[in-house]
PDB file of C-alpha atoms in Angstrom:
ATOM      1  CA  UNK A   1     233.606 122.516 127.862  1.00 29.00           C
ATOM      2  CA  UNK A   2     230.793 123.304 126.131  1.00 29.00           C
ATOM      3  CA  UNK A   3     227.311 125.211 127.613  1.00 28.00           C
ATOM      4  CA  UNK A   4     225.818 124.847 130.382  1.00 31.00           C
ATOM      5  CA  UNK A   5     222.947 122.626 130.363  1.00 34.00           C
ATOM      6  CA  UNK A   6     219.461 121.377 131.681  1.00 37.00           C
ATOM      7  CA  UNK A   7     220.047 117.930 130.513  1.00 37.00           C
ATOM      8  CA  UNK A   8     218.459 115.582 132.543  1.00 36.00           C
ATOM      9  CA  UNK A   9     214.866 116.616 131.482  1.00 36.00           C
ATOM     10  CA  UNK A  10     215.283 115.287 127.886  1.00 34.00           C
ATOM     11  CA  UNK A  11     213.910 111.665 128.840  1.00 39.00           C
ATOM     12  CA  UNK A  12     210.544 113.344 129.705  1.00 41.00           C
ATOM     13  CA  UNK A  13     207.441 113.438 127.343  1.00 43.00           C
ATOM     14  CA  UNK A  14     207.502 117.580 128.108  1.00 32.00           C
ATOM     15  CA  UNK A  15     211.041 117.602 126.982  1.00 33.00           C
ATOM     16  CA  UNK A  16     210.734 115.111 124.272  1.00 37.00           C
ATOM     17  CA  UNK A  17     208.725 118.332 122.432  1.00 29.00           C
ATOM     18  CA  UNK A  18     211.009 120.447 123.512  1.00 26.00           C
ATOM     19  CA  UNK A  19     213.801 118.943 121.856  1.00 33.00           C
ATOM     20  CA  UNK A  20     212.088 118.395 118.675  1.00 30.00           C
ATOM     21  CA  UNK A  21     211.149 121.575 118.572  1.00 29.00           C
ATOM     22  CA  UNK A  22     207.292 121.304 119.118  1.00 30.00           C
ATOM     23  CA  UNK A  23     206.977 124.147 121.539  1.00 31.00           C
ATOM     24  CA  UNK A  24     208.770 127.220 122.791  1.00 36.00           C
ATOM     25  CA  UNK A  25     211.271 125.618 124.733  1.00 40.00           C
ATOM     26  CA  UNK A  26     214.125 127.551 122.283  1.00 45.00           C
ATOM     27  CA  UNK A  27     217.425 127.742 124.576  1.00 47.00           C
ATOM     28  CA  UNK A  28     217.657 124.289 126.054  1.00 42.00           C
ATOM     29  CA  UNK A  29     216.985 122.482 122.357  1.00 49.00           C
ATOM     30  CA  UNK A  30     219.522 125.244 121.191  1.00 57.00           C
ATOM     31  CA  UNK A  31     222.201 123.945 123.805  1.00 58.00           C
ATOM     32  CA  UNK A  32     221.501 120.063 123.055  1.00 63.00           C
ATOM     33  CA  UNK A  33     221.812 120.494 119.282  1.00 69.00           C
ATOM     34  CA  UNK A  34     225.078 122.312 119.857  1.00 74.00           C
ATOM     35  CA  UNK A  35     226.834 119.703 121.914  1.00 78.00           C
ATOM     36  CA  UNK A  36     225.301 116.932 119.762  1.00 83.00           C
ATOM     37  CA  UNK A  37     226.775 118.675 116.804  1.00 84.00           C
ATOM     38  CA  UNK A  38     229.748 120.172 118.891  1.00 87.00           C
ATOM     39  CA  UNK A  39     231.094 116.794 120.486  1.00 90.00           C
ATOM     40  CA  UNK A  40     228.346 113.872 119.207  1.00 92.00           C
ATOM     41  CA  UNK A  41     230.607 111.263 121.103  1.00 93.00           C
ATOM     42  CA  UNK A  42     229.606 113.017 124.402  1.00 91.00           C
ATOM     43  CA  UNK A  43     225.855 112.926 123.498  1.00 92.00           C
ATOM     44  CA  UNK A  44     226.119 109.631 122.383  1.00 94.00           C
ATOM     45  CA  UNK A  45     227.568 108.547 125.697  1.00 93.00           C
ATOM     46  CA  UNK A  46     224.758 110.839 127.893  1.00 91.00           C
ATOM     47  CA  UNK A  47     221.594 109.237 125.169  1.00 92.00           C
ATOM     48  CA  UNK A  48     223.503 105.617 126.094  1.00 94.00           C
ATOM     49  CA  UNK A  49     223.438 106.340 129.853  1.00 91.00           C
ATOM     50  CA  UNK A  50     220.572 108.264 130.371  1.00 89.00           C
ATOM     51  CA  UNK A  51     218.133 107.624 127.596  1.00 89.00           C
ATOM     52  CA  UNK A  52     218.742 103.560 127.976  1.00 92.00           C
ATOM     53  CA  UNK A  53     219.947 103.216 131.372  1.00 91.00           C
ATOM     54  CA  UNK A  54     223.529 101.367 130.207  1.00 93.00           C
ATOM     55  CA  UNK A  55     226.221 100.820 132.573  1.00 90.00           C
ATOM     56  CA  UNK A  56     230.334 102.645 131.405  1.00 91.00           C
ATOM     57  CA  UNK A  57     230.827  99.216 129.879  1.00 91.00           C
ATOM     58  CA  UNK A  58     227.982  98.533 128.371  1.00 93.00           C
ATOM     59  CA  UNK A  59     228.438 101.994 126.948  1.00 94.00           C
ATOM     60  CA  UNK A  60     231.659 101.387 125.262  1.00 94.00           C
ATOM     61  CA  UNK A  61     230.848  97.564 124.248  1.00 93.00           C
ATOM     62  CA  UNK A  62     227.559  98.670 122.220  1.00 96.00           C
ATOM     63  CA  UNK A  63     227.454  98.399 118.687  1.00 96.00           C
ATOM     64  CA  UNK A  64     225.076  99.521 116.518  1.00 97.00           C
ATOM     65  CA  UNK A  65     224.443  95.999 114.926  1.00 96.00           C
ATOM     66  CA  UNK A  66     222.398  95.424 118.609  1.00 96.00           C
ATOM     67  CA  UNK A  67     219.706  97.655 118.040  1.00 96.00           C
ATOM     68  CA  UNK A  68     216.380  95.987 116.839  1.00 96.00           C
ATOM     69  CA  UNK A  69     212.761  96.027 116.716  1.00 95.00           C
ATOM     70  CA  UNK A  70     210.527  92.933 117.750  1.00 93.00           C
ATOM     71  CA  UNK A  71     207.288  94.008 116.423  1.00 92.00           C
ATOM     72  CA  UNK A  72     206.668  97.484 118.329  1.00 91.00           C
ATOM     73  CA  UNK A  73     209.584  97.272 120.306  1.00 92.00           C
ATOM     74  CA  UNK A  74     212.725  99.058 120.610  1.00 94.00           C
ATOM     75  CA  UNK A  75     215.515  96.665 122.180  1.00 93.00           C
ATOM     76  CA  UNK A  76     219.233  96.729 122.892  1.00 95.00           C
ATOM     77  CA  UNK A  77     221.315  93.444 122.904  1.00 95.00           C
ATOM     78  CA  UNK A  78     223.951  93.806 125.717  1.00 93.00           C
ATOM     79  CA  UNK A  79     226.528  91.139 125.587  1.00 92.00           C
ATOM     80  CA  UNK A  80     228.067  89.666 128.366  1.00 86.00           C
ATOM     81  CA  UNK A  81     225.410  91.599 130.936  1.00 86.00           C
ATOM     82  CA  UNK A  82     226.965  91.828 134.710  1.00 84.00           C
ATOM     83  CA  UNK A  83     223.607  89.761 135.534  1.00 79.00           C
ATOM     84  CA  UNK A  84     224.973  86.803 133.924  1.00 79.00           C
ATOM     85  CA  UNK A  85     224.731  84.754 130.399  1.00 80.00           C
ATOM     86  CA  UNK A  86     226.030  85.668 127.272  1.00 90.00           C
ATOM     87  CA  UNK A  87     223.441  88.500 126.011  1.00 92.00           C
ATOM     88  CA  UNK A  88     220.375  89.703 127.474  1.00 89.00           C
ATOM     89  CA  UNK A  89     217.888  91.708 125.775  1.00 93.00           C
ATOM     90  CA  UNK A  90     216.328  95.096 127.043  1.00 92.00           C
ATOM     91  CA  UNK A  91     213.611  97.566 125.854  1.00 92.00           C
ATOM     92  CA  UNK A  92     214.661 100.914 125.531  1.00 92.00           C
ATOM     93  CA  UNK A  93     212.890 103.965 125.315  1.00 90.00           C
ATOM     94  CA  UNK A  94     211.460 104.324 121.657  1.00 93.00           C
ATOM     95  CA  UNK A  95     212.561 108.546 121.658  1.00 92.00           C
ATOM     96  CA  UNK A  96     216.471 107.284 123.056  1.00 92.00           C
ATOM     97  CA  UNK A  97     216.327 104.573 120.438  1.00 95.00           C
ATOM     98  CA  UNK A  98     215.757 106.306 117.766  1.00 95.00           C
ATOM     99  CA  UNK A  99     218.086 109.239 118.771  1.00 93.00           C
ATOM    100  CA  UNK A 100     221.020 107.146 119.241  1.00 95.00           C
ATOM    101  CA  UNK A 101     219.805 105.440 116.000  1.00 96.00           C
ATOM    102  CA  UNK A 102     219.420 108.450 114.103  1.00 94.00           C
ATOM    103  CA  UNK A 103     223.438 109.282 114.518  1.00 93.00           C
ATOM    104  CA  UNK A 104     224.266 106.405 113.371  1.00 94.00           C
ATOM    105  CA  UNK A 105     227.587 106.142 110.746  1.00 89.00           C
ATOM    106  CA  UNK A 106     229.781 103.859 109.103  1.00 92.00           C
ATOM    107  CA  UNK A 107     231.143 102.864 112.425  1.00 93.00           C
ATOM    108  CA  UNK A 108     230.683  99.732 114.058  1.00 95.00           C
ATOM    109  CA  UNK A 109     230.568 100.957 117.491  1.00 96.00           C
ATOM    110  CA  UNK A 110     227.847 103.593 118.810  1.00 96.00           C
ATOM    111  CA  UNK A 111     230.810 105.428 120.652  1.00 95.00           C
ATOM    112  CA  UNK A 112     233.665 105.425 118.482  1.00 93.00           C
ATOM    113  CA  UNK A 113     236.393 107.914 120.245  1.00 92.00           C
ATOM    114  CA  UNK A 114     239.087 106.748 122.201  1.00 93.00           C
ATOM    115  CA  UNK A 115     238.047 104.562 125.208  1.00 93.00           C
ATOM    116  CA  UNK A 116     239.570 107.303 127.137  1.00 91.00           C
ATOM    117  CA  UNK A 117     237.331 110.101 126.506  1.00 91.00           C
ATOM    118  CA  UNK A 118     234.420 107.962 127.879  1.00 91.00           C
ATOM    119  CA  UNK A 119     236.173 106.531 131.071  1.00 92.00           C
ATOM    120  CA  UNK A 120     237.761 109.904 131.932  1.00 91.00           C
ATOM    121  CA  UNK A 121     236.295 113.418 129.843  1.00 90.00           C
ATOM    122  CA  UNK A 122     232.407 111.789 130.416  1.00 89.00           C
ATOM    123  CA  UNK A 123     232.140 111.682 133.805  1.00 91.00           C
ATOM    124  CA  UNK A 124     234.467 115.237 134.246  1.00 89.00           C
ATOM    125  CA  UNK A 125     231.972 116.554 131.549  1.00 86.00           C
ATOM    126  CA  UNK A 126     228.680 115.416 133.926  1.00 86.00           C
ATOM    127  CA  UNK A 127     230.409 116.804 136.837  1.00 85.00           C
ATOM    128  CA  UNK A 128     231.416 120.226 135.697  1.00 82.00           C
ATOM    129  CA  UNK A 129     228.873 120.603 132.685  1.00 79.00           C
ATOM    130  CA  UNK A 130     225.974 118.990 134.020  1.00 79.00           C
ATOM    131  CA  UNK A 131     226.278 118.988 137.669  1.00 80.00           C
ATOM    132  CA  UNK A 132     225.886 115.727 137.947  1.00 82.00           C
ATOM    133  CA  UNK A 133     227.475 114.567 141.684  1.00 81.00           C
ATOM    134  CA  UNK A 134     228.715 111.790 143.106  1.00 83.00           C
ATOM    135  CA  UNK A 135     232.020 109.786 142.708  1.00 87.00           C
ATOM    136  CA  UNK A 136     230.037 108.053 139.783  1.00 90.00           C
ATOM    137  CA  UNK A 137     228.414 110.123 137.654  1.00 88.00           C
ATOM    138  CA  UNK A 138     227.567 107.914 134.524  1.00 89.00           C
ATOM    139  CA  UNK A 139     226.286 104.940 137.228  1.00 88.00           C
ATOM    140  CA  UNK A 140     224.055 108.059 138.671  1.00 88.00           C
ATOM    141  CA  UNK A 141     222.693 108.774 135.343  1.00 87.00           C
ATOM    142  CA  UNK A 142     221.541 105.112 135.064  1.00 86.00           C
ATOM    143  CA  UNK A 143     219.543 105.636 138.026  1.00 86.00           C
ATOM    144  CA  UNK A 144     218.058 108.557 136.939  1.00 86.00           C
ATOM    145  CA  UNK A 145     217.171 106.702 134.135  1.00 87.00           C
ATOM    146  CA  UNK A 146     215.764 103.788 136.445  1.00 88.00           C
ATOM    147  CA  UNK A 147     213.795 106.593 138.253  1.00 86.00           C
ATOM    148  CA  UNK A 148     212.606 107.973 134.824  1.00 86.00           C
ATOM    149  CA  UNK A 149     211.367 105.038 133.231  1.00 87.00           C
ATOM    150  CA  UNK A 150     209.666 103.810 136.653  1.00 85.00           C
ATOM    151  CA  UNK A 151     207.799 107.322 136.636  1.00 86.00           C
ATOM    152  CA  UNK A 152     206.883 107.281 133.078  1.00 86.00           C
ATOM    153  CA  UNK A 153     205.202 103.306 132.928  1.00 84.00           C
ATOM    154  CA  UNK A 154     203.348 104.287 135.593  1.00 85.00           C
ATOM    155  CA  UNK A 155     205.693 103.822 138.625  1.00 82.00           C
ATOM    156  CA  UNK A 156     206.193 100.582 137.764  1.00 84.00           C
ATOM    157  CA  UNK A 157     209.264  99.001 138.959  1.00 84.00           C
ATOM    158  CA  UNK A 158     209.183  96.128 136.787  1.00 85.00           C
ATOM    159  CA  UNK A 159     209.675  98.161 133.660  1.00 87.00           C
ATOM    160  CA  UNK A 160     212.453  99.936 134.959  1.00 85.00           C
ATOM    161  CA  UNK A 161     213.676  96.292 136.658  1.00 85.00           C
ATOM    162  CA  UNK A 162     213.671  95.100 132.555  1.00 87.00           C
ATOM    163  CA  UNK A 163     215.610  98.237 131.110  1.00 86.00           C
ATOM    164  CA  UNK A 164     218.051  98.321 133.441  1.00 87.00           C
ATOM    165  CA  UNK A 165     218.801  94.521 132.882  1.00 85.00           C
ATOM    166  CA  UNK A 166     218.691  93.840 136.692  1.00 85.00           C
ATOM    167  CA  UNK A 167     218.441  90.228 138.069  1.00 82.00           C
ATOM    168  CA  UNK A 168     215.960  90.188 139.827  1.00 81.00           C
ATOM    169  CA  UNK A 169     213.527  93.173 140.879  1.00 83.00           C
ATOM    170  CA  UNK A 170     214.259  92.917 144.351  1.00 83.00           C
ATOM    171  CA  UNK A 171     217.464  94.613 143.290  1.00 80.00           C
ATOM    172  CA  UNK A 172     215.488  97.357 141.724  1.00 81.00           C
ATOM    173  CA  UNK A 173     213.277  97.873 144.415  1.00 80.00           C
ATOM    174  CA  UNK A 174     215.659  98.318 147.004  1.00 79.00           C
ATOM    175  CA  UNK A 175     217.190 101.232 145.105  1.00 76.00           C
ATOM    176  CA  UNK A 176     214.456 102.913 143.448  1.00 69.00           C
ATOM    177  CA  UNK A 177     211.577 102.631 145.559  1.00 63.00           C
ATOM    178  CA  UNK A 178     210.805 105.750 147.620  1.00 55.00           C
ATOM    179  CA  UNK A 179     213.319 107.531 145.109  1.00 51.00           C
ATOM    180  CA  UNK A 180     212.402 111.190 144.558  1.00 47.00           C
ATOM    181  CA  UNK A 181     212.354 112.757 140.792  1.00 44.00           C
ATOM    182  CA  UNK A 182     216.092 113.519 140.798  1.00 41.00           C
ATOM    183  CA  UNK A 183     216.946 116.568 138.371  1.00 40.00           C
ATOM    184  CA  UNK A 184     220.376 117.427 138.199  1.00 38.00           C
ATOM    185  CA  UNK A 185     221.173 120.170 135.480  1.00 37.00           C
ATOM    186  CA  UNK A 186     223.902 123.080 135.890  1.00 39.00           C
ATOM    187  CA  UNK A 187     223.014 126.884 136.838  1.00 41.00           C
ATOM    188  CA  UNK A 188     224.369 129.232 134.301  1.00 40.00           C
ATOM    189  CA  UNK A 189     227.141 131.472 136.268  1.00 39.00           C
TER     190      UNK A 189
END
């Protein structure tokens, strides 16, 4: 589709300069700036799963108009959450937030392409581009964003417990604890 990629390391502070451009990390910020400039639907759909952890229908149900700030922090507002009630409000990552943010248009909705492309050309695009395995790609990407955001507070598995809008933590637990640092990114051929 469109390059191959070593995606998955964005969310980290190393790769956070990288893909501003703080340090020599040329080729990889090269290939994300070409697919968020080649197909930004696609990036917004990886930044949605990956950078904030959101389920395929949380992807295509968020709107721009549910980002906010309380103070210092970056939320989302997910409506209708699978946990139950009618919204439920989640910190996000301050870098995801603001990239997802910082592509925003006159649309309503963060992903505005067909419904299509995200249920079926996303997860074939993780597979193929990314490497991403598994029969769910877009769910695995949530848990490497679980993992991610567990690591990065400090292995705490109540901040990833929040992000990922789980019920209760003993959810979270049961999946993430013991997880290893799972990398998934494509070799070039």
């Amino acid at each position: 589709m469109v390059c191959e990629l070593d995606f998955l390391e964005l969310g980290s502070s190393s790769s956070r300069t990288i893909l501003r451009g703080q340090s020599g990390g040329g080729t990889r910020t090269k290939k994300c700036e070409r697919l968020k400039k080649f197909d930004p639907e696609i990036y917004k759909a990886y930044a949605l799963a990956y950078g904030l952890g959101l389920r395929s229908s949380e992807i295509l149900r968020a709107k721009y108009s549910d980002f906010f700030r309380s103070g210092e922090h970056c939320l989302i507002r997910i409506h209708q959450p699978k946990s139950g009630g009618q919204f439920q409000d989640r910190p996000c990552d301050p870098f995801w937030w603001n990239e997802i943010m910082s592509m925003r248009g006159s649309e309503e909705f963060v992903i505005s392409c067909p419904k299509d492309r995200i249920i079926r050309e996303f997860p074939q695009f993780l597979r193929h581009e990314c490497g991403v395995q598994g029969n769910k790609p877009v769910h695995r990407l949530r848990k490497m964003a679980g993992n991610r955001i567990m690591i990065d507070n400090g292995n705490s598995i109540y901040a990833a417990s929040k992000c990922l809008g789980h019920k209760s933590i003993d959810l979270t637990s049961r999946i993430y604890v013991g997880l290893p640092v799972i990398r998934a990114s494509r070799k070039e051929t």
